Amino acid sequence: MVFCSGDPLCGNEVTCMEKQQIGNNFFIPMPVVIVGTQVNGKDNFMAVGWCARVNGNPPMIACGIANNHHTPQGMSTSKTFSVNIPSSDLLEKTDYCGIVSGENTDKSKVFRVFYGSLKTAPMIEECPITLECRLVQTVALPTHGLYIGEIVGAYADGSVITDGKPDFPMIDPLFLTMPDNRYWTLGKYAGDAWSAGKKLIEQSQNNTQKGQK
Amino acid sequence: MVFCSGDPLCGNEVTCMEKQQIGNNFFIPMPVVIVGTQVNGKDNFMAVGWCARVNGNPPMIACGIANNHHTPQGMSTSKTFSVNIPSSDLLEKTDYCGIVSGENTDKSKVFRVFYGSLKTAPMIEECPITLECRLVQTVALPTHGLYIGEIVGAYADGSVITDGKPDFPMIDPLFLTMPDNRYWTLGKYAGDAWSAGKKLIEQSQNNTQKGQK
């Protein structure tokens, strides 16, 4: 244990644990998605744990996928892909799509498929939210490729829309942690973004005013 | 309601909800991190909701950050940044770092700071996990920049390491959903990755054997 100086915002004295170095290969907990592609004319699906929104307008999403996978072949050829968000009840099928390669297994019948405006980005009917994307850029990294797509269509089951907005507890997404290799559900509502921190703005303004008196 | 054909894996007839188009600007639920930089010699922190691992070896992480933010200035100058994972008890301070800009507010005293091998990537003592990164590539996107960093150091509080591995319920990370703008905690353990799907491999093999009889 080391003892630290007081918390600058509250002024109370606190203690903190000593830091220890862990392996650099740390994986932040990530939402699990299923990427859909057509490879050699056949629908293929792959579970992907490294996926994030990356641009605001137009909306873009990026997926980090290892170079040796079957999926990049479909993305590169058709210049399209889908990003499907499975609910926790699809955990087994999602995991199946992560451990079986489309190179030697036909995954085209694992889900029911529908198409949007892009005719080569197969989307999964059973997933409550699905996005169809046009590949706009590929960034080559040492062991992975980063596939950046513009979202050109987004589809939802009516059951996961409340007051016109996606209802995330209803979507019931999965998260992946590594290296413990576990799936998790979404937890409890914890606070409002762009709002909860306003208390500290007021606090900081009050402290400034006190200091000026 | 539309009636779909049977589930190809189980053979039972099921129903599914009709799909509706939602706005393309869909945000997948993302882990919340705080990116630390030095801007003009001062420590600065920004809450970031678009961050993912993107390369396996060497380990790399990417953050999508809007072009008008203060943080990119620090990243571009020092070629370093930190990625800090706050626990839910840091929700207010995290949100504060997301709504107040370093351009007009000094955020250097919001947290206690420590440094690793990179001397310009301030890490947050109060965060149970912190990563120090060397900027390796910047991808310019229309409204955002994608900042790709190699993780060159990872630090943890001893209290969040169980059996030598990061213990995610102890880390107690936050997730952000948009456009409802809510923070959420990590939920329940739901299953084992690279394992839960093995049942379907066996099932599929059994079906193939039956078909051959």
mmCIF file with all atom_site columns, N, CA, C and O in Angstrom, chain A residues 4 7-8 19-20 22 55 93 95 109 112 125 127 154 156-157 181 183 185 187-188 190-191 193-195 197, chain B residues 4 7-8 14 19-20 22 93 95 109 125 127 143 154 156-157 181 183 185 187-188 190-191 193-195 197:
data_model
loop_
_atom_site.group_PDB
_atom_site.id
_atom_site.type_symbol
_atom_site.label_atom_id
_atom_site.label_alt_id
_atom_site.label_comp_id
_atom_site.label_asym_id
_atom_site.label_entity_id
_atom_site.label_seq_id
_atom_site.pdbx_PDB_ins_code
_atom_site.Cartn_x
_atom_site.Cartn_y
_atom_site.Cartn_z
_atom_site.occupancy
_atom_site.B_iso_or_equiv
_atom_site.pdbx_formal_charge
_atom_site.auth_seq_id
_atom_site.auth_comp_id
_atom_site.auth_asym_id
_atom_site.auth_atom_id
_atom_site.pdbx_PDB_model_num
ATOM 1   N N  . CYS A 1 4   ? -1.419  8.214   -0.754  1.00 0.00 ? 4   CYS A N  1
ATOM 2   C CA . CYS A 1 4   ? -1.376  9.296   -1.741  1.00 0.00 ? 4   CYS A CA 1
ATOM 3   C C  . CYS A 1 4   ? -1.823  10.593  -1.098  1.00 0.00 ? 4   CYS A C  1
ATOM 4   O O  . CYS A 1 4   ? -2.467  10.598  -0.064  1.00 0.00 ? 4   CYS A O  1
ATOM 5   N N  . ASP A 1 7   ? -7.381  13.879  -2.479  1.00 0.00 ? 7   ASP A N  1
ATOM 6   C CA . ASP A 1 7   ? -8.109  14.003  -3.734  1.00 0.00 ? 7   ASP A CA 1
ATOM 7   C C  . ASP A 1 7   ? -8.294  15.490  -4.028  1.00 0.00 ? 7   ASP A C  1
ATOM 8   O O  . ASP A 1 7   ? -8.895  16.212  -3.238  1.00 0.00 ? 7   ASP A O  1
ATOM 9   N N  . PRO A 1 8   ? -7.787  15.965  -5.144  1.00 0.00 ? 8   PRO A N  1
ATOM 10  C CA . PRO A 1 8   ? -7.811  17.404  -5.414  1.00 0.00 ? 8   PRO A CA 1
ATOM 11  C C  . PRO A 1 8   ? -9.216  17.996  -5.468  1.00 0.00 ? 8   PRO A C  1
ATOM 12  O O  . PRO A 1 8   ? -9.410  19.162  -5.161  1.00 0.00 ? 8   PRO A O  1
ATOM 13  N N  . LYS A 1 19  ? 0.403   0.135   -7.780  1.00 0.00 ? 19  LYS A N  1
ATOM 14  C CA . LYS A 1 19  ? 0.149   -0.384  -9.118  1.00 0.00 ? 19  LYS A CA 1
ATOM 15  C C  . LYS A 1 19  ? 1.106   -1.531  -9.415  1.00 0.00 ? 19  LYS A C  1
ATOM 16  O O  . LYS A 1 19  ? 2.264   -1.502  -9.017  1.00 0.00 ? 19  LYS A O  1
ATOM 17  N N  . GLN A 1 20  ? 0.631   -2.512  -10.150 1.00 0.00 ? 20  GLN A N  1
ATOM 18  C CA . GLN A 1 20  ? 1.525   -3.573  -10.608 1.00 0.00 ? 20  GLN A CA 1
ATOM 19  C C  . GLN A 1 20  ? 1.429   -3.681  -12.118 1.00 0.00 ? 20  GLN A C  1
ATOM 20  O O  . GLN A 1 20  ? 0.382   -3.433  -12.705 1.00 0.00 ? 20  GLN A O  1
ATOM 21  N N  . ILE A 1 22  ? 1.040   -5.433  -15.557 1.00 0.00 ? 22  ILE A N  1
ATOM 22  C CA . ILE A 1 22  ? 0.469   -6.668  -16.084 1.00 0.00 ? 22  ILE A CA 1
ATOM 23  C C  . ILE A 1 22  ? 0.900   -6.761  -17.541 1.00 0.00 ? 22  ILE A C  1
ATOM 24  O O  . ILE A 1 22  ? 1.498   -5.833  -18.074 1.00 0.00 ? 22  ILE A O  1
ATOM 25  N N  . ASN A 1 55  ? -16.565 7.153   -36.608 1.00 0.00 ? 55  ASN A N  1
ATOM 26  C CA . ASN A 1 55  ? -16.831 8.480   -37.175 1.00 0.00 ? 55  ASN A CA 1
ATOM 27  C C  . ASN A 1 55  ? -18.275 8.869   -36.925 1.00 0.00 ? 55  ASN A C  1
ATOM 28  O O  . ASN A 1 55  ? -19.166 8.019   -36.911 1.00 0.00 ? 55  ASN A O  1
ATOM 29  N N  . LYS A 1 93  ? -24.910 -19.712 -30.556 1.00 0.00 ? 93  LYS A N  1
ATOM 30  C CA . LYS A 1 93  ? -24.722 -19.568 -32.006 1.00 0.00 ? 93  LYS A CA 1
ATOM 31  C C  . LYS A 1 93  ? -23.639 -18.528 -32.315 1.00 0.00 ? 93  LYS A C  1
ATOM 32  O O  . LYS A 1 93  ? -22.891 -18.676 -33.277 1.00 0.00 ? 93  LYS A O  1
ATOM 33  N N  . ASP A 1 95  ? -21.047 -17.789 -30.388 1.00 0.00 ? 95  ASP A N  1
ATOM 34  C CA . ASP A 1 95  ? -19.753 -18.401 -30.095 1.00 0.00 ? 95  ASP A CA 1
ATOM 35  C C  . ASP A 1 95  ? -19.361 -19.409 -31.183 1.00 0.00 ? 95  ASP A C  1
ATOM 36  O O  . ASP A 1 95  ? -18.202 -19.482 -31.596 1.00 0.00 ? 95  ASP A O  1
ATOM 37  N N  . LYS A 1 109 ? -26.464 -21.385 -43.022 1.00 0.00 ? 109 LYS A N  1
ATOM 38  C CA . LYS A 1 109 ? -27.785 -21.817 -42.524 1.00 0.00 ? 109 LYS A CA 1
ATOM 39  C C  . LYS A 1 109 ? -27.910 -21.696 -41.006 1.00 0.00 ? 109 LYS A C  1
ATOM 40  O O  . LYS A 1 109 ? -28.882 -22.168 -40.422 1.00 0.00 ? 109 LYS A O  1
ATOM 41  N N  . ARG A 1 112 ? -31.433 -17.163 -39.971 1.00 0.00 ? 112 ARG A N  1
ATOM 42  C CA . ARG A 1 112 ? -32.264 -16.713 -41.086 1.00 0.00 ? 112 ARG A CA 1
ATOM 43  C C  . ARG A 1 112 ? -31.711 -15.369 -41.536 1.00 0.00 ? 112 ARG A C  1
ATOM 44  O O  . ARG A 1 112 ? -31.298 -14.558 -40.701 1.00 0.00 ? 112 ARG A O  1
ATOM 45  N N  . GLU A 1 125 ? -31.751 -12.173 -39.140 1.00 0.00 ? 125 GLU A N  1
ATOM 46  C CA . GLU A 1 125 ? -33.108 -11.895 -38.651 1.00 0.00 ? 125 GLU A CA 1
ATOM 47  C C  . GLU A 1 125 ? -33.227 -12.010 -37.147 1.00 0.00 ? 125 GLU A C  1
ATOM 48  O O  . GLU A 1 125 ? -33.925 -11.226 -36.516 1.00 0.00 ? 125 GLU A O  1
ATOM 49  N N  . CYS A 1 127 ? -31.159 -11.321 -34.856 1.00 0.00 ? 127 CYS A N  1
ATOM 50  C CA . CYS A 1 127 ? -30.497 -10.264 -34.079 1.00 0.00 ? 127 CYS A CA 1
ATOM 51  C C  . CYS A 1 127 ? -31.412 -9.047  -34.003 1.00 0.00 ? 127 CYS A C  1
ATOM 52  O O  . CYS A 1 127 ? -31.933 -8.595  -35.021 1.00 0.00 ? 127 CYS A O  1
ATOM 53  N N  . ALA A 1 154 ? -29.774 0.701   -41.003 1.00 0.00 ? 154 ALA A N  1
ATOM 54  C CA . ALA A 1 154 ? -29.840 0.142   -39.651 1.00 0.00 ? 154 ALA A CA 1
ATOM 55  C C  . ALA A 1 154 ? -31.257 -0.363  -39.419 1.00 0.00 ? 154 ALA A C  1
ATOM 56  O O  . ALA A 1 154 ? -32.229 0.320   -39.749 1.00 0.00 ? 154 ALA A O  1
ATOM 57  N N  . ALA A 1 156 ? -34.069 -2.630  -36.847 1.00 0.00 ? 156 ALA A N  1
ATOM 58  C CA . ALA A 1 156 ? -34.347 -3.089  -35.489 1.00 0.00 ? 156 ALA A CA 1
ATOM 59  C C  . ALA A 1 156 ? -35.652 -3.861  -35.443 1.00 0.00 ? 156 ALA A C  1
ATOM 60  O O  . ALA A 1 156 ? -36.563 -3.624  -36.244 1.00 0.00 ? 156 ALA A O  1
ATOM 61  N N  . ASP A 1 157 ? -35.743 -4.789  -34.498 1.00 0.00 ? 157 ASP A N  1
ATOM 62  C CA . ASP A 1 157 ? -37.025 -5.406  -34.171 1.00 0.00 ? 157 ASP A CA 1
ATOM 63  C C  . ASP A 1 157 ? -37.849 -4.347  -33.444 1.00 0.00 ? 157 ASP A C  1
ATOM 64  O O  . ASP A 1 157 ? -37.309 -3.641  -32.569 1.00 0.00 ? 157 ASP A O  1
ATOM 65  N N  . ASN A 1 181 ? -11.766 -14.970 -21.240 1.00 0.00 ? 181 ASN A N  1
ATOM 66  C CA . ASN A 1 181 ? -12.649 -15.529 -22.271 1.00 0.00 ? 181 ASN A CA 1
ATOM 67  C C  . ASN A 1 181 ? -14.075 -15.772 -21.781 1.00 0.00 ? 181 ASN A C  1
ATOM 68  O O  . ASN A 1 181 ? -14.581 -16.895 -21.832 1.00 0.00 ? 181 ASN A O  1
ATOM 69  N N  . TYR A 1 183 ? -18.244 -14.277 -21.615 1.00 0.00 ? 183 TYR A N  1
ATOM 70  C CA . TYR A 1 183 ? -19.309 -13.396 -22.078 1.00 0.00 ? 183 TYR A CA 1
ATOM 71  C C  . TYR A 1 183 ? -20.065 -12.878 -20.863 1.00 0.00 ? 183 TYR A C  1
ATOM 72  O O  . TYR A 1 183 ? -20.238 -13.599 -19.873 1.00 0.00 ? 183 TYR A O  1
ATOM 73  N N  . THR A 1 185 ? -23.501 -10.064 -19.687 1.00 0.00 ? 185 THR A N  1
ATOM 74  C CA . THR A 1 185 ? -24.647 -9.267  -20.123 1.00 0.00 ? 185 THR A CA 1
ATOM 75  C C  . THR A 1 185 ? -24.421 -7.797  -19.753 1.00 0.00 ? 185 THR A C  1
ATOM 76  O O  . THR A 1 185 ? -23.455 -7.465  -19.062 1.00 0.00 ? 185 THR A O  1
ATOM 77  N N  . GLY A 1 187 ? -25.221 -4.630  -17.549 1.00 0.00 ? 187 GLY A N  1
ATOM 78  C CA . GLY A 1 187 ? -25.625 -4.547  -16.150 1.00 0.00 ? 187 GLY A CA 1
ATOM 79  C C  . GLY A 1 187 ? -26.689 -3.497  -15.911 1.00 0.00 ? 187 GLY A C  1
ATOM 80  O O  . GLY A 1 187 ? -27.579 -3.291  -16.744 1.00 0.00 ? 187 GLY A O  1
ATOM 81  N N  . LYS A 1 188 ? -26.566 -2.843  -14.775 1.00 0.00 ? 188 LYS A N  1
ATOM 82  C CA . LYS A 1 188 ? -27.583 -1.873  -14.354 1.00 0.00 ? 188 LYS A CA 1
ATOM 83  C C  . LYS A 1 188 ? -27.305 -0.482  -14.909 1.00 0.00 ? 188 LYS A C  1
ATOM 84  O O  . LYS A 1 188 ? -26.152 -0.103  -15.129 1.00 0.00 ? 188 LYS A O  1
ATOM 85  N N  . ALA A 1 190 ? -26.425 3.130   -14.611 1.00 0.00 ? 190 ALA A N  1
ATOM 86  C CA . ALA A 1 190 ? -25.531 3.693   -13.592 1.00 0.00 ? 190 ALA A CA 1
ATOM 87  C C  . ALA A 1 190 ? -25.558 5.217   -13.540 1.00 0.00 ? 190 ALA A C  1
ATOM 88  O O  . ALA A 1 190 ? -25.086 5.814   -12.575 1.00 0.00 ? 190 ALA A O  1
ATOM 89  N N  . GLY A 1 191 ? -26.088 5.867   -14.580 1.00 0.00 ? 191 GLY A N  1
ATOM 90  C CA . GLY A 1 191 ? -26.101 7.336   -14.557 1.00 0.00 ? 191 GLY A CA 1
ATOM 91  C C  . GLY A 1 191 ? -26.309 7.889   -15.958 1.00 0.00 ? 191 GLY A C  1
ATOM 92  O O  . GLY A 1 191 ? -26.327 7.140   -16.937 1.00 0.00 ? 191 GLY A O  1
ATOM 93  N N  . ALA A 1 193 ? -25.122 10.220  -19.098 1.00 0.00 ? 193 ALA A N  1
ATOM 94  C CA . ALA A 1 193 ? -23.932 10.801  -19.730 1.00 0.00 ? 193 ALA A CA 1
ATOM 95  C C  . ALA A 1 193 ? -24.205 12.246  -20.125 1.00 0.00 ? 193 ALA A C  1
ATOM 96  O O  . ALA A 1 193 ? -25.348 12.622  -20.395 1.00 0.00 ? 193 ALA A O  1
ATOM 97  N N  . TRP A 1 194 ? -23.162 13.041  -20.169 1.00 0.00 ? 194 TRP A N  1
ATOM 98  C CA . TRP A 1 194 ? -23.254 14.481  -20.447 1.00 0.00 ? 194 TRP A CA 1
ATOM 99  C C  . TRP A 1 194 ? -24.151 15.181  -19.416 1.00 0.00 ? 194 TRP A C  1
ATOM 100 O O  . TRP A 1 194 ? -24.793 16.157  -19.699 1.00 0.00 ? 194 TRP A O  1
ATOM 101 N N  . SER A 1 195 ? -24.218 14.607  -18.237 1.00 0.00 ? 195 SER A N  1
ATOM 102 C CA . SER A 1 195 ? -25.091 15.160  -17.201 1.00 0.00 ? 195 SER A CA 1
ATOM 103 C C  . SER A 1 195 ? -24.527 14.928  -15.795 1.00 0.00 ? 195 SER A C  1
ATOM 104 O O  . SER A 1 195 ? -24.424 15.856  -15.001 1.00 0.00 ? 195 SER A O  1
ATOM 105 N N  . GLY A 1 197 ? -21.691 14.595  -14.609 1.00 0.00 ? 197 GLY A N  1
ATOM 106 C CA . GLY A 1 197 ? -20.501 15.356  -14.244 1.00 0.00 ? 197 GLY A CA 1
ATOM 107 C C  . GLY A 1 197 ? -20.760 16.824  -13.957 1.00 0.00 ? 197 GLY A C  1
ATOM 108 O O  . GLY A 1 197 ? -19.864 17.540  -13.502 1.00 0.00 ? 197 GLY A O  1
ATOM 109 N N  . CYS B 1 4   ? -41.548 -16.817 -40.289 1.00 0.00 ? 4   CYS B N  1
ATOM 110 C CA . CYS B 1 4   ? -40.328 -17.218 -40.987 1.00 0.00 ? 4   CYS B CA 1
ATOM 111 C C  . CYS B 1 4   ? -40.272 -18.725 -41.104 1.00 0.00 ? 4   CYS B C  1
ATOM 112 O O  . CYS B 1 4   ? -40.956 -19.442 -40.384 1.00 0.00 ? 4   CYS B O  1
ATOM 113 N N  . ASP B 1 7   ? -35.997 -22.675 -37.996 1.00 0.00 ? 7   ASP B N  1
ATOM 114 C CA . ASP B 1 7   ? -34.606 -22.445 -37.633 1.00 0.00 ? 7   ASP B CA 1
ATOM 115 C C  . ASP B 1 7   ? -33.765 -23.588 -38.209 1.00 0.00 ? 7   ASP B C  1
ATOM 116 O O  . ASP B 1 7   ? -34.016 -24.755 -37.899 1.00 0.00 ? 7   ASP B O  1
ATOM 117 N N  . PRO B 1 8   ? -32.803 -23.276 -39.051 1.00 0.00 ? 8   PRO B N  1
ATOM 118 C CA . PRO B 1 8   ? -32.072 -24.342 -39.753 1.00 0.00 ? 8   PRO B CA 1
ATOM 119 C C  . PRO B 1 8   ? -31.316 -25.279 -38.814 1.00 0.00 ? 8   PRO B C  1
ATOM 120 O O  . PRO B 1 8   ? -31.125 -26.435 -39.126 1.00 0.00 ? 8   PRO B O  1
ATOM 121 N N  . VAL B 1 14  ? -40.458 -21.110 -35.926 1.00 0.00 ? 14  VAL B N  1
ATOM 122 C CA . VAL B 1 14  ? -40.431 -19.961 -35.026 1.00 0.00 ? 14  VAL B CA 1
ATOM 123 C C  . VAL B 1 14  ? -41.037 -18.746 -35.721 1.00 0.00 ? 14  VAL B C  1
ATOM 124 O O  . VAL B 1 14  ? -41.173 -18.718 -36.937 1.00 0.00 ? 14  VAL B O  1
ATOM 125 N N  . LYS B 1 19  ? -38.869 -6.319  -39.272 1.00 0.00 ? 19  LYS B N  1
ATOM 126 C CA . LYS B 1 19  ? -37.792 -5.354  -39.061 1.00 0.00 ? 19  LYS B CA 1
ATOM 127 C C  . LYS B 1 19  ? -38.261 -3.953  -39.414 1.00 0.00 ? 19  LYS B C  1
ATOM 128 O O  . LYS B 1 19  ? -39.008 -3.768  -40.377 1.00 0.00 ? 19  LYS B O  1
ATOM 129 N N  . GLN B 1 20  ? -37.782 -2.987  -38.673 1.00 0.00 ? 20  GLN B N  1
ATOM 130 C CA . GLN B 1 20  ? -38.063 -1.604  -39.052 1.00 0.00 ? 20  GLN B CA 1
ATOM 131 C C  . GLN B 1 20  ? -36.748 -0.853  -39.196 1.00 0.00 ? 20  GLN B C  1
ATOM 132 O O  . GLN B 1 20  ? -35.771 -1.143  -38.499 1.00 0.00 ? 20  GLN B O  1
ATOM 133 N N  . ILE B 1 22  ? -34.185 2.036   -38.655 1.00 0.00 ? 22  ILE B N  1
ATOM 134 C CA . ILE B 1 22  ? -33.949 3.100   -37.687 1.00 0.00 ? 22  ILE B CA 1
ATOM 135 C C  . ILE B 1 22  ? -32.863 3.990   -38.287 1.00 0.00 ? 22  ILE B C  1
ATOM 136 O O  . ILE B 1 22  ? -32.299 3.676   -39.331 1.00 0.00 ? 22  ILE B O  1
ATOM 137 N N  . LYS B 1 93  ? -16.719 11.843  -12.191 1.00 0.00 ? 93  LYS B N  1
ATOM 138 C CA . LYS B 1 93  ? -15.470 12.444  -12.682 1.00 0.00 ? 93  LYS B CA 1
ATOM 139 C C  . LYS B 1 93  ? -15.237 12.106  -14.157 1.00 0.00 ? 93  LYS B C  1
ATOM 140 O O  . LYS B 1 93  ? -14.719 12.919  -14.922 1.00 0.00 ? 93  LYS B O  1
ATOM 141 N N  . ASP B 1 95  ? -17.594 11.496  -16.418 1.00 0.00 ? 95  ASP B N  1
ATOM 142 C CA . ASP B 1 95  ? -18.526 12.304  -17.203 1.00 0.00 ? 95  ASP B CA 1
ATOM 143 C C  . ASP B 1 95  ? -18.055 13.758  -17.266 1.00 0.00 ? 95  ASP B C  1
ATOM 144 O O  . ASP B 1 95  ? -18.141 14.398  -18.326 1.00 0.00 ? 95  ASP B O  1
ATOM 145 N N  . LYS B 1 109 ? -5.896  18.391  -12.311 1.00 0.00 ? 109 LYS B N  1
ATOM 146 C CA . LYS B 1 109 ? -5.998  18.072  -10.879 1.00 0.00 ? 109 LYS B CA 1
ATOM 147 C C  . LYS B 1 109 ? -7.230  17.231  -10.544 1.00 0.00 ? 109 LYS B C  1
ATOM 148 O O  . LYS B 1 109 ? -7.555  17.027  -9.381  1.00 0.00 ? 109 LYS B O  1
ATOM 149 N N  . GLU B 1 125 ? -4.239  7.278   -11.250 1.00 0.00 ? 125 GLU B N  1
ATOM 150 C CA . GLU B 1 125 ? -4.085  6.362   -10.117 1.00 0.00 ? 125 GLU B CA 1
ATOM 151 C C  . GLU B 1 125 ? -5.392  5.730   -9.686  1.00 0.00 ? 125 GLU B C  1
ATOM 152 O O  . GLU B 1 125 ? -5.433  4.557   -9.338  1.00 0.00 ? 125 GLU B O  1
ATOM 153 N N  . CYS B 1 127 ? -7.903  4.815   -11.392 1.00 0.00 ? 127 CYS B N  1
ATOM 154 C CA . CYS B 1 127 ? -8.447  3.812   -12.317 1.00 0.00 ? 127 CYS B CA 1
ATOM 155 C C  . CYS B 1 127 ? -7.778  2.462   -12.067 1.00 0.00 ? 127 CYS B C  1
ATOM 156 O O  . CYS B 1 127 ? -6.559  2.381   -11.988 1.00 0.00 ? 127 CYS B O  1
ATOM 157 N N  . THR B 1 143 ? -15.314 13.432  -39.791 1.00 0.00 ? 143 THR B N  1
ATOM 158 C CA . THR B 1 143 ? -15.497 14.315  -38.625 1.00 0.00 ? 143 THR B CA 1
ATOM 159 C C  . THR B 1 143 ? -14.636 13.902  -37.440 1.00 0.00 ? 143 THR B C  1
ATOM 160 O O  . THR B 1 143 ? -14.553 14.624  -36.449 1.00 0.00 ? 143 THR B O  1
ATOM 161 N N  . ALA B 1 154 ? 1.044   -1.761  -19.225 1.00 0.00 ? 154 ALA B N  1
ATOM 162 C CA . ALA B 1 154 ? -0.303  -1.952  -18.665 1.00 0.00 ? 154 ALA B CA 1
ATOM 163 C C  . ALA B 1 154 ? -0.160  -2.123  -17.157 1.00 0.00 ? 154 ALA B C  1
ATOM 164 O O  . ALA B 1 154 ? 0.708   -2.871  -16.694 1.00 0.00 ? 154 ALA B O  1
ATOM 165 N N  . ALA B 1 156 ? -2.165  -2.391  -13.200 1.00 0.00 ? 156 ALA B N  1
ATOM 166 C CA . ALA B 1 156 ? -3.410  -2.742  -12.499 1.00 0.00 ? 156 ALA B CA 1
ATOM 167 C C  . ALA B 1 156 ? -3.241  -2.568  -11.007 1.00 0.00 ? 156 ALA B C  1
ATOM 168 O O  . ALA B 1 156 ? -2.133  -2.696  -10.472 1.00 0.00 ? 156 ALA B O  1
ATOM 169 N N  . ASP B 1 157 ? -4.343  -2.269  -10.344 1.00 0.00 ? 157 ASP B N  1
ATOM 170 C CA . ASP B 1 157 ? -4.373  -2.346  -8.889  1.00 0.00 ? 157 ASP B CA 1
ATOM 171 C C  . ASP B 1 157 ? -4.351  -3.831  -8.523  1.00 0.00 ? 157 ASP B C  1
ATOM 172 O O  . ASP B 1 157 ? -5.066  -4.625  -9.169  1.00 0.00 ? 157 ASP B O  1
ATOM 173 N N  . ASN B 1 181 ? -27.916 8.114   -24.135 1.00 0.00 ? 181 ASN B N  1
ATOM 174 C CA . ASN B 1 181 ? -26.892 8.762   -23.299 1.00 0.00 ? 181 ASN B CA 1
ATOM 175 C C  . ASN B 1 181 ? -26.891 8.251   -21.861 1.00 0.00 ? 181 ASN B C  1
ATOM 176 O O  . ASN B 1 181 ? -27.050 9.018   -20.905 1.00 0.00 ? 181 ASN B O  1
ATOM 177 N N  . TYR B 1 183 ? -25.040 5.531   -18.891 1.00 0.00 ? 183 TYR B N  1
ATOM 178 C CA . TYR B 1 183 ? -23.954 4.658   -18.458 1.00 0.00 ? 183 TYR B CA 1
ATOM 179 C C  . TYR B 1 183 ? -24.555 3.407   -17.819 1.00 0.00 ? 183 TYR B C  1
ATOM 180 O O  . TYR B 1 183 ? -25.599 3.481   -17.160 1.00 0.00 ? 183 TYR B O  1
ATOM 181 N N  . THR B 1 185 ? -23.393 -0.595  -15.920 1.00 0.00 ? 185 THR B N  1
ATOM 182 C CA . THR B 1 185 ? -22.335 -1.441  -15.361 1.00 0.00 ? 185 THR B CA 1
ATOM 183 C C  . THR B 1 185 ? -22.243 -2.741  -16.157 1.00 0.00 ? 185 THR B C  1
ATOM 184 O O  . THR B 1 185 ? -23.084 -3.022  -17.018 1.00 0.00 ? 185 THR B O  1
ATOM 185 N N  . GLY B 1 187 ? -22.799 -6.599  -16.524 1.00 0.00 ? 187 GLY B N  1
ATOM 186 C CA . GLY B 1 187 ? -23.847 -7.456  -15.963 1.00 0.00 ? 187 GLY B CA 1
ATOM 187 C C  . GLY B 1 187 ? -23.318 -8.789  -15.463 1.00 0.00 ? 187 GLY B C  1
ATOM 188 O O  . GLY B 1 187 ? -22.212 -8.884  -14.953 1.00 0.00 ? 187 GLY B O  1
ATOM 189 N N  . LYS B 1 188 ? -24.134 -9.815  -15.674 1.00 0.00 ? 188 LYS B N  1
ATOM 190 C CA . LYS B 1 188 ? -23.807 -11.148 -15.167 1.00 0.00 ? 188 LYS B CA 1
ATOM 191 C C  . LYS B 1 188 ? -22.945 -11.945 -16.145 1.00 0.00 ? 188 LYS B C  1
ATOM 192 O O  . LYS B 1 188 ? -23.052 -11.768 -17.362 1.00 0.00 ? 188 LYS B O  1
ATOM 193 N N  . ALA B 1 190 ? -22.285 -14.755 -18.532 1.00 0.00 ? 190 ALA B N  1
ATOM 194 C CA . ALA B 1 190 ? -23.306 -15.381 -19.389 1.00 0.00 ? 190 ALA B CA 1
ATOM 195 C C  . ALA B 1 190 ? -22.820 -16.659 -20.062 1.00 0.00 ? 190 ALA B C  1
ATOM 196 O O  . ALA B 1 190 ? -23.630 -17.434 -20.578 1.00 0.00 ? 190 ALA B O  1
ATOM 197 N N  . GLY B 1 191 ? -21.501 -16.895 -20.071 1.00 0.00 ? 191 GLY B N  1
ATOM 198 C CA . GLY B 1 191 ? -21.013 -18.105 -20.732 1.00 0.00 ? 191 GLY B CA 1
ATOM 199 C C  . GLY B 1 191 ? -19.542 -17.987 -21.069 1.00 0.00 ? 191 GLY B C  1
ATOM 200 O O  . GLY B 1 191 ? -18.943 -16.923 -20.898 1.00 0.00 ? 191 GLY B O  1
ATOM 201 N N  . ALA B 1 193 ? -16.437 -18.059 -23.726 1.00 0.00 ? 193 ALA B N  1
ATOM 202 C CA . ALA B 1 193 ? -16.121 -17.835 -25.135 1.00 0.00 ? 193 ALA B CA 1
ATOM 203 C C  . ALA B 1 193 ? -15.187 -18.935 -25.644 1.00 0.00 ? 193 ALA B C  1
ATOM 204 O O  . ALA B 1 193 ? -14.418 -19.514 -24.879 1.00 0.00 ? 193 ALA B O  1
ATOM 205 N N  . TRP B 1 194 ? -15.253 -19.207 -26.924 1.00 0.00 ? 194 TRP B N  1
ATOM 206 C CA . TRP B 1 194 ? -14.499 -20.291 -27.559 1.00 0.00 ? 194 TRP B CA 1
ATOM 207 C C  . TRP B 1 194 ? -14.835 -21.638 -26.897 1.00 0.00 ? 194 TRP B C  1
ATOM 208 O O  . TRP B 1 194 ? -14.023 -22.523 -26.810 1.00 0.00 ? 194 TRP B O  1
ATOM 209 N N  . SER B 1 195 ? -16.040 -21.750 -26.383 1.00 0.00 ? 195 SER B N  1
ATOM 210 C CA . SER B 1 195 ? -16.436 -22.973 -25.683 1.00 0.00 ? 195 SER B CA 1
ATOM 211 C C  . SER B 1 195 ? -17.941 -23.240 -25.806 1.00 0.00 ? 195 SER B C  1
ATOM 212 O O  . SER B 1 195 ? -18.353 -24.347 -26.174 1.00 0.00 ? 195 SER B O  1
ATOM 213 N N  . GLY B 1 197 ? -20.091 -22.544 -27.921 1.00 0.00 ? 197 GLY B N  1
ATOM 214 C CA . GLY B 1 197 ? -20.573 -22.926 -29.246 1.00 0.00 ? 197 GLY B CA 1
ATOM 215 C C  . GLY B 1 197 ? -20.229 -24.356 -29.639 1.00 0.00 ? 197 GLY B C  1
ATOM 216 O O  . GLY B 1 197 ? -20.709 -24.848 -30.672 1.00 0.00 ? 197 GLY B O  1
#
